[in-house]
mmCIF file of C-alpha atoms in Angstrom:
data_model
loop_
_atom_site.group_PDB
_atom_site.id
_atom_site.type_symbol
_atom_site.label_atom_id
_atom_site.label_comp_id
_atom_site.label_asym_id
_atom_site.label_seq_id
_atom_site.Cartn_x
_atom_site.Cartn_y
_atom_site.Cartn_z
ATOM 1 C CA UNK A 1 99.527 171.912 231.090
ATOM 2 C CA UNK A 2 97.661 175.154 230.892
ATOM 3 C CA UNK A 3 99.280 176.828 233.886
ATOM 4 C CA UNK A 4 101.374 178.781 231.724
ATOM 5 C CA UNK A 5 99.120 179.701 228.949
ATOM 6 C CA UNK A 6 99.314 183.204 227.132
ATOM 7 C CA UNK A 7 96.071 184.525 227.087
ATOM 8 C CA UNK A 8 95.136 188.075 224.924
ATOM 9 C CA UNK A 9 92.037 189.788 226.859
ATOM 10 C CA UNK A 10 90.528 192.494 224.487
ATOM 11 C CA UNK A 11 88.607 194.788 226.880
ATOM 12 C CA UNK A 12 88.440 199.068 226.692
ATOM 13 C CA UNK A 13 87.324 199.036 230.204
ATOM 14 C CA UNK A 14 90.522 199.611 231.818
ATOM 15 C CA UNK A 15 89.639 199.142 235.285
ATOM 16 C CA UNK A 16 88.004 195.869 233.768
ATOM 17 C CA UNK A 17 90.897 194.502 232.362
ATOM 18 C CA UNK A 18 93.042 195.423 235.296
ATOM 19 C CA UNK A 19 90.486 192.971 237.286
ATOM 20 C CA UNK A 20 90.448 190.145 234.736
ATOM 21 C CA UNK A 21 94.426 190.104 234.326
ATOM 22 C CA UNK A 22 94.456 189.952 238.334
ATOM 23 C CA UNK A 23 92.526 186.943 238.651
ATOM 24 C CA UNK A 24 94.365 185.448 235.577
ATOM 25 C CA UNK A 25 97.483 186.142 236.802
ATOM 26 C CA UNK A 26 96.232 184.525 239.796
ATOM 27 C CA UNK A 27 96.050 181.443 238.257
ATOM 28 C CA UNK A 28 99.404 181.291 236.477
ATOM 29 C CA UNK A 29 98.112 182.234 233.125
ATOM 30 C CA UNK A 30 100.466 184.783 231.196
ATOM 31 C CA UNK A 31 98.214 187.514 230.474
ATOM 32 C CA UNK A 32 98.616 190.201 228.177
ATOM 33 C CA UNK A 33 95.685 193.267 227.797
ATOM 34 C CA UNK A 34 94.979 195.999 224.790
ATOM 35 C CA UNK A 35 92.106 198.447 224.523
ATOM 36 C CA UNK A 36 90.415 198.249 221.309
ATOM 37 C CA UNK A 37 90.529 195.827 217.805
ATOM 38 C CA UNK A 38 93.683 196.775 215.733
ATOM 39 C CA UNK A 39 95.813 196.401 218.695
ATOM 40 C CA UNK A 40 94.449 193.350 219.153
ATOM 41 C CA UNK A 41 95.435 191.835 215.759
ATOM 42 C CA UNK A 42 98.521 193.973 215.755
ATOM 43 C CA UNK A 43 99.529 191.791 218.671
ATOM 44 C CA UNK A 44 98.046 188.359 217.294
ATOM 45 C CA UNK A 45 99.981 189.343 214.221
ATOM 46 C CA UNK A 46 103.013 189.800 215.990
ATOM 47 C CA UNK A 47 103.227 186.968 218.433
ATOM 48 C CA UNK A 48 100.122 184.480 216.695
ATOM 49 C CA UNK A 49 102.254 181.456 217.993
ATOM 50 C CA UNK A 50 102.242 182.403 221.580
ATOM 51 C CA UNK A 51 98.123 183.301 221.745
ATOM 52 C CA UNK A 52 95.989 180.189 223.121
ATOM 53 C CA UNK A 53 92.862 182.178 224.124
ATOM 54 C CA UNK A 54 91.082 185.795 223.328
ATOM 55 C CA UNK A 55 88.976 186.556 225.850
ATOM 56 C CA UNK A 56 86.640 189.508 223.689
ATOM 57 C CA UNK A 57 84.626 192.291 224.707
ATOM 58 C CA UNK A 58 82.331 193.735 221.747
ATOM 59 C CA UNK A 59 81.737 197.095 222.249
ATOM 60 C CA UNK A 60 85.134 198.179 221.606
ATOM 61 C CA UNK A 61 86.381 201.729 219.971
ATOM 62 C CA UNK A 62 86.504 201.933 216.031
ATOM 63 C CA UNK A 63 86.334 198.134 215.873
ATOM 64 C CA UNK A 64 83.416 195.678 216.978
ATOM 65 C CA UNK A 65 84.346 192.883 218.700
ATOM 66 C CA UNK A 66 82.414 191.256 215.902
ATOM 67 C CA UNK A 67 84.671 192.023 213.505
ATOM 68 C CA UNK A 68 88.090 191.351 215.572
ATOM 69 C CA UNK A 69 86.718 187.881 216.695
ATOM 70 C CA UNK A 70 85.960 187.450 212.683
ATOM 71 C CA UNK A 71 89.609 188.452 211.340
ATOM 72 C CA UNK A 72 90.964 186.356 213.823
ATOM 73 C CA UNK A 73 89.303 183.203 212.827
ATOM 74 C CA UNK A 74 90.078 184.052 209.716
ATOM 75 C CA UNK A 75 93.720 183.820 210.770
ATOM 76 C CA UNK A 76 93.131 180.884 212.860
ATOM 77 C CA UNK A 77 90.700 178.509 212.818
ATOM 78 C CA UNK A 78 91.293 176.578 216.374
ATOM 79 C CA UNK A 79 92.067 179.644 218.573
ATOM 80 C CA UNK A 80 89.606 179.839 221.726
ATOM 81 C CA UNK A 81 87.815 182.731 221.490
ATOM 82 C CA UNK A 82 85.312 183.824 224.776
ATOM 83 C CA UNK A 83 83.426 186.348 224.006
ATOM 84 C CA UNK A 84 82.709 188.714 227.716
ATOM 85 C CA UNK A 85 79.682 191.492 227.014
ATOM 86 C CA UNK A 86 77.147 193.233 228.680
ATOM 87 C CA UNK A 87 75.194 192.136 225.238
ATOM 88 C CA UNK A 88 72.699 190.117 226.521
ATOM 89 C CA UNK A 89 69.951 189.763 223.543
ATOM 90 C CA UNK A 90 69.283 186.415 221.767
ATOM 91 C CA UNK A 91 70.757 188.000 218.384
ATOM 92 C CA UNK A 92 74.143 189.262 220.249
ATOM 93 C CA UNK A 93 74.770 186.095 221.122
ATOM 94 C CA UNK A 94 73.832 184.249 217.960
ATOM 95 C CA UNK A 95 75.927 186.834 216.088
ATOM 96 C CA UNK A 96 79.197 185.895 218.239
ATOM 97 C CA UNK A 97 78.623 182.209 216.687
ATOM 98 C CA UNK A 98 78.512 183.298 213.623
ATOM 99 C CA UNK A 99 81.568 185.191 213.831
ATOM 100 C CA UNK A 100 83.485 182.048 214.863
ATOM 101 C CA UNK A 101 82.977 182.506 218.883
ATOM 102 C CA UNK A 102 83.883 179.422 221.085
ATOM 103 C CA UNK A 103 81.649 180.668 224.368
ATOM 104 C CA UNK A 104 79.950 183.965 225.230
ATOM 105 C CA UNK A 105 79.611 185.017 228.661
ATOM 106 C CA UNK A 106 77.524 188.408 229.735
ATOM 107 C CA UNK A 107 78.446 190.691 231.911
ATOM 108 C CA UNK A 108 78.737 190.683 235.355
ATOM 109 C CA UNK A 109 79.602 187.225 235.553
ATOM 110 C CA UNK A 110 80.058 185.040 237.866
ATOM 111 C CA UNK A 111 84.412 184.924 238.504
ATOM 112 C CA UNK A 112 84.510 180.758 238.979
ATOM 113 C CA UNK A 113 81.935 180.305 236.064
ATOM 114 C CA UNK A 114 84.615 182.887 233.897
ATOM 115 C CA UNK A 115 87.753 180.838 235.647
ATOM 116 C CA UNK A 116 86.474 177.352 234.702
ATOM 117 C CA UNK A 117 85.504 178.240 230.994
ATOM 118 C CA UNK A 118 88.758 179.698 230.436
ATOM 119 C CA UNK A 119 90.149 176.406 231.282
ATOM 120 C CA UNK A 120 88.018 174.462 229.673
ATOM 121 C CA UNK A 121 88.602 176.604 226.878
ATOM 122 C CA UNK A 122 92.804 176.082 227.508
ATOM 123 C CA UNK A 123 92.153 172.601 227.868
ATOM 124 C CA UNK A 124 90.500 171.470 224.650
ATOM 125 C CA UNK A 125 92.777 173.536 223.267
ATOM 126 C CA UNK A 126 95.868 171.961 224.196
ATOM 127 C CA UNK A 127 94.015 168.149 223.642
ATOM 128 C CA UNK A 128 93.581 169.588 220.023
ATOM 129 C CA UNK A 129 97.353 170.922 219.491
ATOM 130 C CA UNK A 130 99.346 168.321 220.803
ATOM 131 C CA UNK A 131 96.935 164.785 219.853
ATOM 132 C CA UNK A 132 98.576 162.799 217.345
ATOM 133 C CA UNK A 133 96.385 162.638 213.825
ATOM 134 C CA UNK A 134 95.111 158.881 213.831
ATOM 135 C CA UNK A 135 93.984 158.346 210.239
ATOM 136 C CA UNK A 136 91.219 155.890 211.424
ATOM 137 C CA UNK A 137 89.401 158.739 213.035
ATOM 138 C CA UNK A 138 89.684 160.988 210.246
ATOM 139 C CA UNK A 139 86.583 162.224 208.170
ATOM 140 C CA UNK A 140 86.773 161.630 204.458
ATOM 141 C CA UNK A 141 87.431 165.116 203.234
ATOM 142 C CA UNK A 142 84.718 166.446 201.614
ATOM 143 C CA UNK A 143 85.562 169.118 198.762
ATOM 144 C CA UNK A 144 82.038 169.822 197.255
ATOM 145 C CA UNK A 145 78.080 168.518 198.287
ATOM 146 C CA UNK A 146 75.268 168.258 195.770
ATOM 147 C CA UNK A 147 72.084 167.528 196.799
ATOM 148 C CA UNK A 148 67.915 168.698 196.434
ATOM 149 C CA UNK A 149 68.538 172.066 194.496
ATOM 150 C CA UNK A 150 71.698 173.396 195.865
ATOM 151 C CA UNK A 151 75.668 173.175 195.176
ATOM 152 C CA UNK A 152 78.383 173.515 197.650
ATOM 153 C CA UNK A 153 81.842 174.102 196.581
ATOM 154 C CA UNK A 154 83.842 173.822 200.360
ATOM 155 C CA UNK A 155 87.354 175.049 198.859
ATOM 156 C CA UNK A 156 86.012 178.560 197.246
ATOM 157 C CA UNK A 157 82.620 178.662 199.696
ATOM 158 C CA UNK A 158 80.605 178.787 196.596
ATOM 159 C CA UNK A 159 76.721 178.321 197.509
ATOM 160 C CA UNK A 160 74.223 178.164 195.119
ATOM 161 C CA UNK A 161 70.551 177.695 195.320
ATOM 162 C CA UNK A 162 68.106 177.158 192.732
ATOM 163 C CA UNK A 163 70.939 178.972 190.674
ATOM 164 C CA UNK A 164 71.460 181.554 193.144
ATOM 165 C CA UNK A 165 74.438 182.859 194.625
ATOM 166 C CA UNK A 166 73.619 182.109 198.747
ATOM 167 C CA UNK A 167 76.205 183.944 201.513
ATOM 168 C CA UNK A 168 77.266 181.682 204.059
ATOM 169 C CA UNK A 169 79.516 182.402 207.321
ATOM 170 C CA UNK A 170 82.781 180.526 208.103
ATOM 171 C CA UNK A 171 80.888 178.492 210.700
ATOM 172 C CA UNK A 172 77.772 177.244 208.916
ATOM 173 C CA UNK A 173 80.176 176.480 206.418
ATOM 174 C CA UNK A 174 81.936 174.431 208.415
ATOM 175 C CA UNK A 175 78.459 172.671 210.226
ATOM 176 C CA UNK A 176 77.575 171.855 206.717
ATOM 177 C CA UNK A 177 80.917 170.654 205.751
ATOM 178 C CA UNK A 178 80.969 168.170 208.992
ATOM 179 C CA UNK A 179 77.155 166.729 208.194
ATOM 180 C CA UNK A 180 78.473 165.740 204.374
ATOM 181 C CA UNK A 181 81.571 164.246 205.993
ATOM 182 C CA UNK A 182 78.846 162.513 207.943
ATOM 183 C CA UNK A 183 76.463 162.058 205.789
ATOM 184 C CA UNK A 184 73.668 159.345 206.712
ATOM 185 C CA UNK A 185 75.115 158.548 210.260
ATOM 186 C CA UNK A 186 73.015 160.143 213.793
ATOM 187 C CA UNK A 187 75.163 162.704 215.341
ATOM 188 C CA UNK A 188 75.237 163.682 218.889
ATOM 189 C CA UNK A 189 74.970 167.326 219.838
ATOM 190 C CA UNK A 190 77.559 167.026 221.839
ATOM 191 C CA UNK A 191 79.819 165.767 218.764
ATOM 192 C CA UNK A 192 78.788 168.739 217.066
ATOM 193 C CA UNK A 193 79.503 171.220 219.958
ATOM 194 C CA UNK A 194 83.396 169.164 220.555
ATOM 195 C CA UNK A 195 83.873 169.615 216.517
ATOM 196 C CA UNK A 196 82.523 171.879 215.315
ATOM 197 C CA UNK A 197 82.201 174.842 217.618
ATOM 198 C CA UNK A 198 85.112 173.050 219.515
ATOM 199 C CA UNK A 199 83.613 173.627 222.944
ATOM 200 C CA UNK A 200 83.483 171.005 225.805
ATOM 201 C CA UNK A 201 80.355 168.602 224.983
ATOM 202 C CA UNK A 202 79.012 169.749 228.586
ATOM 203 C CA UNK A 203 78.330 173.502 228.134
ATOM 204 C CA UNK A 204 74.923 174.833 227.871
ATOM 205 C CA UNK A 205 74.192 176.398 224.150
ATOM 206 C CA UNK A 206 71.378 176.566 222.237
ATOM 207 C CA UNK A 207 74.044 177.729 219.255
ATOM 208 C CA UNK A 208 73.656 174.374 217.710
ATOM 209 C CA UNK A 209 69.540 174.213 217.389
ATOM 210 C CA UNK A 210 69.846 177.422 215.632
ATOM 211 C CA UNK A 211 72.005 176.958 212.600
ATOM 212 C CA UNK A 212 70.521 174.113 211.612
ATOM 213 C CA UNK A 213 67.344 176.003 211.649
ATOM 214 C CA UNK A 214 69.144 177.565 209.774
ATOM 215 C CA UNK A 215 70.410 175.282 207.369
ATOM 216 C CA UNK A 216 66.829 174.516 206.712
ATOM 217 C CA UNK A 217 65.671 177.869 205.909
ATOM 218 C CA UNK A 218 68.559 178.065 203.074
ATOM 219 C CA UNK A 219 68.273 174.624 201.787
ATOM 220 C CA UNK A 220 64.947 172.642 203.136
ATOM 221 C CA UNK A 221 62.031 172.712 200.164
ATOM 222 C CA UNK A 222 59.896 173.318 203.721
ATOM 223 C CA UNK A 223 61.920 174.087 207.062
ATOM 224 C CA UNK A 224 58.816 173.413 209.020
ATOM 225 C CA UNK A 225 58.982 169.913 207.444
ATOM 226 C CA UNK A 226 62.738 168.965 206.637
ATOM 227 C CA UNK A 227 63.778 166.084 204.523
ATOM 228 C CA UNK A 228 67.560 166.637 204.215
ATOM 229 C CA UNK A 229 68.264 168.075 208.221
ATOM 230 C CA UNK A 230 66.957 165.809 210.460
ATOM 231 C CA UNK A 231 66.486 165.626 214.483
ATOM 232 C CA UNK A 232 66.110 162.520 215.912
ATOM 233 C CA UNK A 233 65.094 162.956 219.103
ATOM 234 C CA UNK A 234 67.038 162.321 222.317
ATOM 235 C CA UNK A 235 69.944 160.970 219.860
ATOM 236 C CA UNK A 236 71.062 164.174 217.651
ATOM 237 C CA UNK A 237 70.914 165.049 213.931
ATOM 238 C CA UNK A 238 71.143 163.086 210.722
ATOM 239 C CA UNK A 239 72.239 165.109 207.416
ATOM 240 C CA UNK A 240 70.670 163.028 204.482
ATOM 241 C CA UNK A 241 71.467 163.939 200.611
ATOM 242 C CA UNK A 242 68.673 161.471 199.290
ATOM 243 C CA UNK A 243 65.464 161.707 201.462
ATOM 244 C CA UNK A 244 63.270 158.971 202.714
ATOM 245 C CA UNK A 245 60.485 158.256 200.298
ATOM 246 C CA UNK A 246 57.210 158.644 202.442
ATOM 247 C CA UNK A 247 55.283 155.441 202.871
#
């Protein structure tokens, strides 16, 4: 299963990745540690096939963890990536979402909590690379989305707003992307954490609340009052393209 799992930890700390690799090792993962960003995509570049997880500090020399957790999802869209940082600020953590982060854990942390998100982490993984593709279950693919004032084109990440040019990440993109595959049908927020940030439906993560607020502030006439991004409550969200007349 994931006993024998190759796992990259990114960490500059070297008495801190001596520790981590220890308890990994413990475990039966194969674990393999580098001090700063470009050695950390040198090695992904190398030997991409054998990575299943990144475990990511951020304050790393030369090179933010930001930016190594964004090149690699721009290599690979399903890798696990755990962010580990003594960041501990609301915007640290929203910023690792953005970047394509699959958890982010703040240092010192608890070593069972760290243990049983990496394999979690391993685990969804491996249900993701080896599951047969059942056609039934499949979303529609959904190449562009028009609707209210805005354009999205999903294969160029064209956005356009009242005519303007609007900068999206990878992952709103893809939020947006699953609501038009969606579009009109109540989705859980645990659906949305298992697809779209491809975590385990249990964890704890307020990641989801905030880009669709906001999704609202980009496209939503008023995001105090939203007609296209709905909650409904104690079910999950509803992505409409033609909103309910009021009665």
């Amino acid at each position: 299963m994931t006993a024998n799992a190759h796992i990259l930890v990114v960490e500059d700390e070297e008495h801190l990745a001596t520790g981590i690799k220890y308890n990994l090792d413990a475990e039966g993962y194969r674990v393999t540690t580098v001090g700063d960003g470009p050695a950390a995509l040198k090695h992904f570049e190398d030997d991409h096939d054998n990575v299943d997880l990144v475990i990511l500090d951020l304050m790393l020399p030369g090179m933010s963890g930001y930016a190594v957790c964004e090149a690699l999802r721009a290599k690979n869209k399903h890798l696990p990536v755990l962010i580990l940082s003594a960041r501990t600020l609301t915007e640290d953590r929203t910023r690792g979402f953005d970047v394509g982060a699959n958890q982010y854990m703040t240092k010192p942390f608890d070593l069972e909590e760290f243990l049983s998100r990496v394999k979690n982490l391993l685990s969804l993984h491996a249900v993701r690379q080896t599951a047969p593709s059942d056609p039934s279950t499949v979303s529609k693919s959904c190449k562009s989305l028009s609707f209210g004032n805005a354009t999205i084109d999903f294969e160029t990440f064209e956005v356009m707003v009242a005519d303007e040019p609007v900068r999206m990440t990878s992952l709103e993109m893809t939020l947006l992307r699953y609501f038009a595959e969606n579009e009109g049908r109540v989705i859980p927020r645990a659906e949305l954490l298992e697809n779209v940030w491809e975590m385990p439906p249990s964890v704890q993560t307020r990641a989801p609340d905030q880009f669709i607020r906001r999704l609202r502030k980009t496209f939503e006439p008023d995001p105090t009052n939203p007609c296209y991004f709905l909650t409904i409550r104690d079910a999950g969200y509803r992505f409409v393209v033609e909103p309910e007349a009021e009665s």
